[in-house]
Coordinates of C-alpha atoms in Angstrom, one line a residue:
M1 CA 0.0 0.0 0.0
S2 CA 1.4 3.4 -1.0
P3 CA 2.0 6.0 1.7
E4 CA -0.3 9.0 1.8
P5 CA 1.1 12.0 -0.2
R6 CA 3.0 14.5 1.9
S7 CA 2.1 18.2 2.0
Y8 CA 4.7 20.8 0.9
A9 CA 5.0 24.5 1.3
I10 CA 7.1 26.3 -1.4
V11 CA 9.0 29.2 0.1
G12 CA 10.0 31.6 -2.7
T13 CA 8.1 31.6 -6.0
G14 CA 10.6 32.9 -8.5
S15 CA 11.8 31.0 -11.5
R16 CA 13.6 28.2 -9.6
A17 CA 10.4 27.1 -7.8
Q18 CA 8.8 25.9 -11.1
M19 CA 10.8 22.6 -11.2
Y20 CA 9.5 21.5 -7.8
I21 CA 5.9 22.8 -8.4
D22 CA 5.7 21.0 -11.7
A23 CA 7.0 17.8 -10.2
L24 CA 4.5 17.8 -7.4
A25 CA 1.7 18.5 -9.9
G26 CA 2.9 15.9 -12.4
S27 CA 5.5 13.2 -12.1
H28 CA 5.5 13.2 -8.3
A29 CA 1.8 14.0 -7.6
G30 CA 1.5 10.6 -5.9
Q31 CA 4.2 11.5 -3.4
G32 CA 3.1 15.0 -2.4
R33 CA 1.1 18.1 -3.1
V34 CA 1.7 21.8 -2.6
V35 CA -0.5 23.3 0.2
A36 CA 1.0 26.8 0.5
F37 CA 3.2 29.4 -1.1
V38 CA 5.3 31.8 0.9
D39 CA 6.6 34.9 -0.9
T40 CA 6.9 38.7 -0.6
N41 CA 4.9 39.0 -3.9
E42 CA 1.3 38.1 -4.4
R43 CA 1.5 38.1 -8.2
R44 CA 4.3 35.7 -8.2
M45 CA 2.4 33.3 -6.0
S46 CA -0.7 33.6 -8.2
H47 CA 1.4 32.8 -11.3
Y48 CA 1.9 29.3 -9.9
D49 CA -1.6 28.6 -8.7
S50 CA -2.9 26.8 -11.7
R51 CA 0.4 24.8 -12.1
A52 CA 0.2 23.6 -8.5
A53 CA -3.4 22.6 -8.4
V54 CA -3.7 18.9 -9.2
A55 CA -7.0 17.7 -10.8
S56 CA -9.7 19.2 -8.6
G57 CA -7.4 19.8 -5.7
P58 CA -7.4 23.1 -3.9
V59 CA -5.2 26.0 -4.9
P60 CA -2.3 26.5 -2.5
L61 CA -2.9 29.3 0.1
H62 CA -0.7 32.3 0.0
Y63 CA 1.4 33.7 2.9
T64 CA 3.9 36.5 3.2
P65 CA 7.1 35.9 5.1
E66 CA 5.6 37.8 8.1
R67 CA 3.0 35.1 8.3
L68 CA 5.4 32.2 8.3
E69 CA 4.5 30.9 11.8
E70 CA 0.8 31.1 10.9
M71 CA 1.5 29.0 7.8
F72 CA 3.2 26.3 9.9
S73 CA 0.3 26.3 12.4
V74 CA -2.5 26.3 9.9
E75 CA -1.2 24.2 7.0
R76 CA 1.0 21.9 9.0
P77 CA 3.2 20.9 6.1
H78 CA 5.3 17.8 6.3
A79 CA 8.1 19.6 4.5
I80 CA 9.1 23.0 2.9
V81 CA 11.0 23.6 -0.3
V82 CA 13.2 26.7 0.0
T83 CA 13.8 28.5 -3.3
S84 CA 13.9 32.1 -2.0
P85 CA 16.9 34.5 -2.4
D86 CA 20.1 32.9 -0.8
S87 CA 20.4 35.3 2.1
T88 CA 17.0 34.3 3.4
H89 CA 17.5 30.6 3.5
A90 CA 18.8 30.4 7.1
R91 CA 15.6 31.9 8.5
Y92 CA 13.3 29.5 6.7
V93 CA 15.4 26.4 7.2
T94 CA 15.8 26.9 11.0
A95 CA 12.1 27.9 11.4
A96 CA 11.0 24.6 9.8
L97 CA 13.5 22.4 11.6
A98 CA 12.5 23.9 14.9
R99 CA 8.9 22.7 14.2
G100 CA 10.1 19.2 13.2
V101 CA 9.4 19.9 9.5
D102 CA 11.7 18.5 6.8
V103 CA 13.5 20.9 4.5
V104 CA 14.5 20.7 0.9
C105 CA 16.9 23.6 0.3
E106 CA 18.2 24.9 -2.9
K107 CA 21.9 25.6 -3.0
P108 CA 23.6 27.5 -1.5
L109 CA 22.5 26.5 2.0
T110 CA 23.0 30.1 3.0
T111 CA 25.5 33.0 2.5
S112 CA 27.2 33.6 5.8
A113 CA 29.0 31.7 8.6
E114 CA 26.4 33.0 11.1
G115 CA 23.6 31.6 8.9
L116 CA 25.4 28.3 8.6
R117 CA 25.9 28.1 12.4
S118 CA 22.2 28.6 13.0
I119 CA 21.3 25.9 10.5
V120 CA 23.9 23.4 11.9
D121 CA 22.6 23.9 15.4
A122 CA 19.0 23.3 14.3
A123 CA 19.8 20.3 12.1
R124 CA 21.8 18.6 14.8
R125 CA 19.2 19.3 17.5
E126 CA 16.3 18.1 15.4
K127 CA 18.1 15.0 14.3
E128 CA 18.1 13.8 17.9
T129 CA 14.6 15.0 18.8
S130 CA 12.0 15.3 16.0
G131 CA 14.1 13.6 13.3
A132 CA 13.5 16.4 10.9
K133 CA 15.7 16.1 7.8
L134 CA 17.5 18.7 5.8
V135 CA 18.4 17.9 2.1
V136 CA 20.4 20.3 0.0
T137 CA 19.7 20.0 -3.8
F138 CA 23.0 19.8 -5.6
N139 CA 21.6 18.7 -9.0
Y140 CA 25.0 18.7 -10.7
R141 CA 25.8 15.5 -8.7
Y142 CA 23.0 13.7 -10.6
S143 CA 24.1 14.8 -14.1
P144 CA 25.3 11.5 -15.7
R145 CA 28.5 13.1 -16.9
N146 CA 29.5 14.2 -13.4
S147 CA 28.4 10.8 -12.0
V148 CA 30.8 9.2 -14.5
I149 CA 33.7 11.2 -13.0
K150 CA 32.8 10.2 -9.5
D151 CA 32.7 6.5 -10.5
I152 CA 36.1 6.7 -12.3
I153 CA 37.7 8.3 -9.2
Q154 CA 35.9 6.0 -6.7
S155 CA 36.9 2.9 -8.6
G156 CA 40.6 3.8 -8.3
Q157 CA 41.3 4.1 -12.1
I158 CA 43.5 7.1 -11.6
G159 CA 44.8 6.2 -8.2
K160 CA 45.0 8.8 -5.3
V161 CA 44.0 12.3 -6.5
T162 CA 46.8 14.8 -6.3
S163 CA 45.4 17.9 -8.0
V164 CA 42.4 19.3 -9.8
H165 CA 42.1 22.0 -12.5
F166 CA 38.6 23.4 -12.8
E167 CA 37.5 26.1 -15.3
W168 CA 33.9 27.3 -15.5
C169 CA 32.7 29.6 -18.3
L170 CA 29.5 31.5 -18.0
D171 CA 28.6 33.2 -21.3
T172 CA 27.2 36.6 -22.0
V173 CA 23.6 35.3 -21.6
H174 CA 23.7 33.3 -18.5
G175 CA 26.6 35.1 -16.8
A176 CA 25.3 38.6 -17.6
D177 CA 22.0 37.7 -15.9
Y178 CA 23.6 37.6 -12.4
F179 CA 24.4 41.3 -12.8
R180 CA 20.8 42.4 -13.6
R181 CA 19.0 40.9 -10.6
W182 CA 19.3 40.5 -6.8
H183 CA 22.5 38.5 -7.2
R184 CA 24.4 41.7 -8.1
H185 CA 24.5 42.5 -4.4
K186 CA 26.8 40.3 -2.3
A187 CA 24.5 40.8 0.7
N188 CA 21.8 38.9 -1.1
S189 CA 23.8 36.2 -2.9
G190 CA 27.3 36.0 -1.3
G191 CA 28.6 36.8 -4.8
L192 CA 29.2 34.1 -7.4
L193 CA 31.6 32.3 -5.2
V194 CA 28.7 31.4 -2.9
H195 CA 25.7 31.5 -5.2
K196 CA 27.1 29.8 -8.3
S197 CA 30.5 28.2 -7.4
T198 CA 29.1 26.2 -4.4
H199 CA 27.8 23.8 -7.1
H200 CA 31.4 23.4 -8.4
F201 CA 33.0 23.2 -4.9
D202 CA 30.5 20.5 -3.9
L203 CA 31.3 18.5 -7.1
V204 CA 35.0 18.4 -6.2
N205 CA 34.3 17.7 -2.5
W206 CA 32.1 14.8 -3.6
W207 CA 34.3 13.6 -6.4
L208 CA 37.3 13.4 -4.0
D209 CA 35.3 12.4 -0.9
D210 CA 37.5 14.9 0.9
V211 CA 37.2 18.0 3.1
P212 CA 38.5 21.5 2.0
E213 CA 40.9 23.1 4.5
T214 CA 42.4 26.3 3.0
V215 CA 41.4 28.8 0.4
Y216 CA 43.3 31.6 -1.3
A217 CA 41.4 33.8 -3.8
Q218 CA 42.0 36.6 -6.4
G219 CA 39.4 38.3 -8.5
G220 CA 37.3 41.3 -9.2
L221 CA 34.6 43.1 -11.2
R222 CA 36.4 43.5 -14.5
F223 CA 33.8 43.4 -17.3
Y224 CA 30.3 44.4 -15.9
G225 CA 29.5 47.6 -14.0
A226 CA 29.7 51.3 -14.7
A227 CA 33.4 51.8 -14.3
N228 CA 34.3 49.0 -16.8
A229 CA 31.7 50.3 -19.3
A230 CA 33.2 53.8 -19.1
A231 CA 36.7 52.4 -19.5
R232 CA 35.7 50.6 -22.7
G233 CA 33.9 53.7 -24.0
L234 CA 30.4 52.3 -23.9
G235 CA 28.8 55.6 -23.0
E236 CA 26.1 56.4 -20.5
R237 CA 23.7 53.6 -19.7
P238 CA 20.1 53.6 -18.5
E239 CA 19.3 52.1 -15.2
L240 CA 16.9 49.6 -16.8
S241 CA 17.0 47.7 -20.1
R242 CA 13.5 48.8 -20.9
D243 CA 14.7 52.4 -21.1
N244 CA 17.6 51.7 -23.5
P245 CA 16.7 53.3 -26.8
D246 CA 19.1 50.9 -28.6
R247 CA 16.8 47.8 -29.0
T248 CA 19.6 45.9 -30.7
D249 CA 21.9 46.1 -27.6
P250 CA 22.7 42.4 -26.9
F251 CA 22.8 43.1 -23.1
N252 CA 19.2 44.3 -23.1
L253 CA 16.6 42.1 -21.4
D254 CA 13.0 42.5 -22.7
L255 CA 10.8 41.3 -19.8
A256 CA 7.6 42.0 -21.8
A257 CA 8.6 39.7 -24.6
D258 CA 8.7 36.6 -22.5
E259 CA 5.4 35.5 -20.9
K260 CA 6.9 33.9 -17.9
L261 CA 9.3 36.8 -17.1
R262 CA 6.4 39.3 -17.7
E263 CA 4.1 37.6 -15.3
L264 CA 6.7 36.7 -12.6
Y265 CA 8.5 40.1 -12.6
L266 CA 7.3 42.9 -14.8
D267 CA 3.6 42.6 -13.8
A268 CA 4.7 42.0 -10.2
E269 CA 6.8 45.1 -9.7
A270 CA 4.0 47.1 -8.0
D271 CA 3.8 44.5 -5.2
D272 CA 7.4 44.8 -3.9
G273 CA 9.3 47.1 -6.2
Y274 CA 11.7 44.3 -7.4
L275 CA 13.3 45.3 -10.7
R276 CA 14.4 42.3 -12.8
D277 CA 15.9 44.1 -15.8
R278 CA 18.6 46.3 -14.4
D279 CA 21.3 47.2 -16.9
V280 CA 24.5 45.2 -16.4
F281 CA 26.7 48.2 -16.8
T282 CA 25.3 50.5 -14.1
E283 CA 26.5 51.5 -10.7
G284 CA 25.8 49.4 -7.5
I285 CA 27.2 46.0 -8.5
D286 CA 29.5 44.7 -5.8
I287 CA 30.1 41.1 -6.9
E288 CA 33.0 39.8 -9.0
D289 CA 32.8 38.5 -12.6
N290 CA 36.3 37.0 -12.7
L291 CA 37.5 34.7 -9.9
S292 CA 40.4 32.4 -9.2
L293 CA 41.0 30.2 -6.2
V294 CA 43.5 27.7 -4.8
V295 CA 41.9 25.2 -2.4
G296 CA 43.8 22.8 -0.3
Y297 CA 42.2 19.5 0.9
R298 CA 42.7 17.5 4.0
G299 CA 43.8 14.4 2.0
G300 CA 46.6 16.4 0.3
A301 CA 45.1 17.3 -3.0
S302 CA 44.8 20.9 -4.2
M303 CA 42.4 22.6 -6.7
A304 CA 43.0 25.5 -9.0
Y305 CA 39.6 27.0 -9.8
T306 CA 38.6 29.8 -12.2
L307 CA 35.2 31.3 -13.1
V308 CA 34.5 33.9 -15.8
A309 CA 31.0 35.4 -16.2
H310 CA 31.5 37.0 -19.7
S311 CA 32.7 34.1 -21.8
P312 CA 31.7 33.8 -25.5
W313 CA 30.7 30.1 -24.8
E314 CA 29.2 28.3 -21.9
G315 CA 30.5 25.2 -20.2
Y316 CA 33.4 23.8 -18.2
R317 CA 36.7 21.9 -18.3
V318 CA 38.0 19.8 -15.5
A319 CA 41.3 17.8 -15.3
I320 CA 41.9 15.6 -12.3
N321 CA 45.4 14.1 -11.8
G322 CA 46.1 11.0 -9.7
T323 CA 49.0 8.8 -8.8
E324 CA 48.0 6.3 -11.6
G325 CA 46.6 8.6 -14.3
R326 CA 44.3 11.5 -15.2
V327 CA 40.6 12.0 -16.1
E328 CA 39.4 15.0 -18.1
I329 CA 36.0 16.3 -18.9
E330 CA 35.0 19.0 -21.3
V331 CA 31.3 20.1 -21.4
V332 CA 30.1 22.6 -24.0
E333 CA 26.6 23.7 -23.1
R334 CA 26.4 26.5 -25.6
G335 CA 29.0 27.0 -28.3
S336 CA 28.4 30.6 -29.0
V337 CA 25.9 33.4 -28.6
A338 CA 24.7 35.6 -31.5
P339 CA 24.0 39.2 -30.7
D340 CA 20.3 38.9 -31.7
K341 CA 19.7 35.5 -30.2
H342 CA 20.0 36.1 -26.5
T343 CA 17.9 33.9 -24.3
L344 CA 17.8 33.3 -20.6
D345 CA 17.5 29.6 -21.0
P346 CA 21.1 28.4 -20.3
S347 CA 20.3 25.0 -21.8
A348 CA 19.3 26.4 -25.2
A349 CA 21.5 25.3 -28.0
A350 CA 23.4 27.8 -30.1
D351 CA 22.4 28.3 -33.7
P352 CA 24.2 25.5 -35.6
H353 CA 24.7 27.7 -38.6
L354 CA 27.0 30.0 -36.7
T355 CA 30.7 29.5 -37.5
G356 CA 31.6 29.6 -33.8
A357 CA 29.0 26.9 -32.9
A358 CA 30.3 24.6 -35.7
A359 CA 33.8 25.0 -34.4
R360 CA 32.8 24.3 -30.8
P361 CA 30.0 21.7 -30.9
E362 CA 27.8 21.2 -27.9
G363 CA 28.4 18.0 -26.0
T364 CA 30.5 16.2 -23.4
I365 CA 33.9 14.5 -23.8
V366 CA 35.3 12.4 -21.0
R367 CA 38.9 11.0 -21.3
V368 CA 40.8 8.7 -19.0
Q369 CA 44.5 8.1 -19.4
R370 CA 46.4 5.9 -17.1
L371 CA 50.2 6.1 -16.8
W372 CA 52.0 4.3 -19.6
E373 CA 48.7 3.8 -21.6
P374 CA 46.9 5.7 -24.4
A375 CA 43.9 7.8 -23.6
R376 CA 40.4 6.4 -24.0
I377 CA 37.0 8.0 -24.4
V378 CA 34.4 7.1 -21.8
E379 CA 30.9 7.1 -23.1
V380 CA 28.3 9.1 -21.2
H381 CA 24.6 8.1 -21.4
E382 CA 22.5 11.2 -20.8
G383 CA 18.7 11.3 -20.5
A384 CA 16.0 13.8 -21.2
G385 CA 15.5 17.0 -19.2
G386 CA 17.8 19.4 -17.3
H387 CA 21.4 18.4 -16.7
G388 CA 21.3 15.4 -18.9
G389 CA 18.4 13.8 -17.0
G390 CA 20.0 14.6 -13.6
D391 CA 17.1 16.9 -12.5
S392 CA 14.6 14.1 -12.8
M393 CA 16.9 11.8 -10.7
L394 CA 17.2 14.5 -8.1
L395 CA 13.5 14.9 -7.9
D396 CA 13.1 11.2 -7.4
D397 CA 15.4 11.3 -4.5
V398 CA 13.7 14.3 -3.0
F399 CA 10.1 13.2 -3.3
R400 CA 10.3 9.4 -3.3
G401 CA 13.3 9.0 -1.0
P402 CA 16.8 8.0 -2.0
A403 CA 17.3 4.6 -3.5
E404 CA 20.5 2.6 -2.7
D405 CA 23.2 4.6 -4.4
P406 CA 26.9 3.6 -4.4
L407 CA 27.8 7.1 -5.5
R408 CA 26.0 8.7 -2.5
R409 CA 24.5 11.6 -4.5
Q410 CA 21.9 12.9 -2.0
A411 CA 23.5 15.7 -0.1
G412 CA 22.8 16.7 3.5
W413 CA 23.6 19.7 5.7
A414 CA 27.3 18.9 6.0
D415 CA 27.8 18.8 2.3
G416 CA 26.0 22.2 2.1
V417 CA 28.3 23.6 4.8
R418 CA 31.5 22.4 3.2
S419 CA 30.6 23.9 -0.2
V420 CA 29.4 27.3 1.1
L421 CA 32.5 27.6 3.4
V422 CA 34.8 27.4 0.4
G423 CA 32.9 30.4 -1.1
I424 CA 32.8 32.3 2.2
A425 CA 36.5 31.7 2.8
G426 CA 37.1 32.9 -0.8
N427 CA 35.2 36.1 -0.1
E428 CA 37.3 36.6 3.0
S429 CA 40.5 36.0 1.1
L430 CA 39.4 38.6 -1.5
R431 CA 38.8 41.1 1.3
T432 CA 42.1 40.5 3.2
G433 CA 44.4 39.3 0.4
Q434 CA 45.4 36.4 2.7
P435 CA 44.9 32.6 2.7
V436 CA 42.0 31.6 4.9
R437 CA 41.7 28.4 7.0
I438 CA 38.2 27.0 6.9
A439 CA 38.6 25.6 10.4
D440 CA 38.8 29.2 11.7
F441 CA 35.1 29.6 11.1
G442 CA 34.5 27.1 13.9
L443 CA 31.9 25.1 12.0
P444 CA 31.7 21.3 11.8
L445 CA 32.6 19.9 8.4
E446 CA 31.1 16.4 8.9
D447 CA 27.8 15.2 10.2
A448 CA 29.2 13.7 13.4
P449 CA 27.0 13.2 16.5
T450 CA 26.8 16.1 18.9
R451 CA 28.5 15.7 22.2
D452 CA 25.1 15.3 24.0
A453 CA 24.0 12.7 21.5
A454 CA 27.3 10.8 21.8
V455 CA 26.9 10.8 25.6
A456 CA 23.3 9.5 25.3
T457 CA 24.4 6.7 23.0
A458 CA 27.1 5.7 25.4
E459 CA 24.7 5.7 28.3
K460 CA 22.2 3.5 26.4
A461 CA 25.0 1.1 25.6
A462 CA 26.1 0.9 29.3
A463 CA 22.5 0.3 30.4
R464 CA 22.2 -2.7 28.1

């Protein structure tokens, strides 16, 4: 007999919420249903009403963040899904755990060491009392191409890992978008080292099954922003794309031309004043668009990491060296961007008729080369949907519960803490110009029992 569907509240109803809402209204309707939305904006919540209602089921009720406790008391959800802006995550995660409510949290877990501390305390306390569970959704782990890398390392094909080179390229569609919206302020997003790179840091932590210890960073805002625009002679820019008289400007974003963007943001501006189409070359941006890190690991390996947010193509290259060989992965998600073909869908393929796209075809190549042997190509079997079918596997784990998985892809709070701390340490290194020891933040990097729990376990064993 199948268990009764669980009830979910969706906290934050921007673009990212759609994946979870659609899953609970469709492929995972048997596992759960949405009973409530929590957001600052009534229009954004209303946008998802029809998507969340299953058959003749009720439309989810709407709550503002100020009514969060009322939502818990009235709706009594089994779990919440947190897809709100990054700096708000800690508030919602800890509030849910304190009530014994499970949490599914989008990465990053939060943006500050203080936020992490409150989440860790709540997660450890509730693990021993209510049993409430916190899952962090690192969907890159589930992408088949990244799972292949984990399997190669875990199986010992390249021996003990000694170093990692990781280059991530965000193009002038995807990368530029972080400089239009709330992410452009580090207080909201933690910058790209926290908002975006935590995906990448988690991948390496997971691939190596190791704990990061030291971080040294360099970087800055070198392409976007008013000063860079002036230095390149771009001239005066309007505050909003909609006010730019040059409609051919490739950095313009036309919210009115896209139904989803219009309903979620343009039509919703009057509710909370949030502007989604800020010009990427205006004042006020305080996050970096070029970043380089060196990360040292407990097991002795090191990582050289770079991110650029204004690349002409989108994708990543990783090379992992070991005592018995090397594995390399190159992923081209978009080979080029034409000035008149900008889209906010980072999975959209480039125009195949463009010379650049033909020279840089989309796809994945994985090579393994052991010492004293020729290189070989490893086949990657990708499925339909986001991240090569990885999103659907993640949703299965979230809503049906994880199946037995030798790759251990489902991530908990400790994984979230480790990945965020690399980004936070990177920000601190950027500020001071010095290397940063992650241990100095005083946060646990592994999901070990608390002292009280360990004492209780010992007492129970003695009583037997």
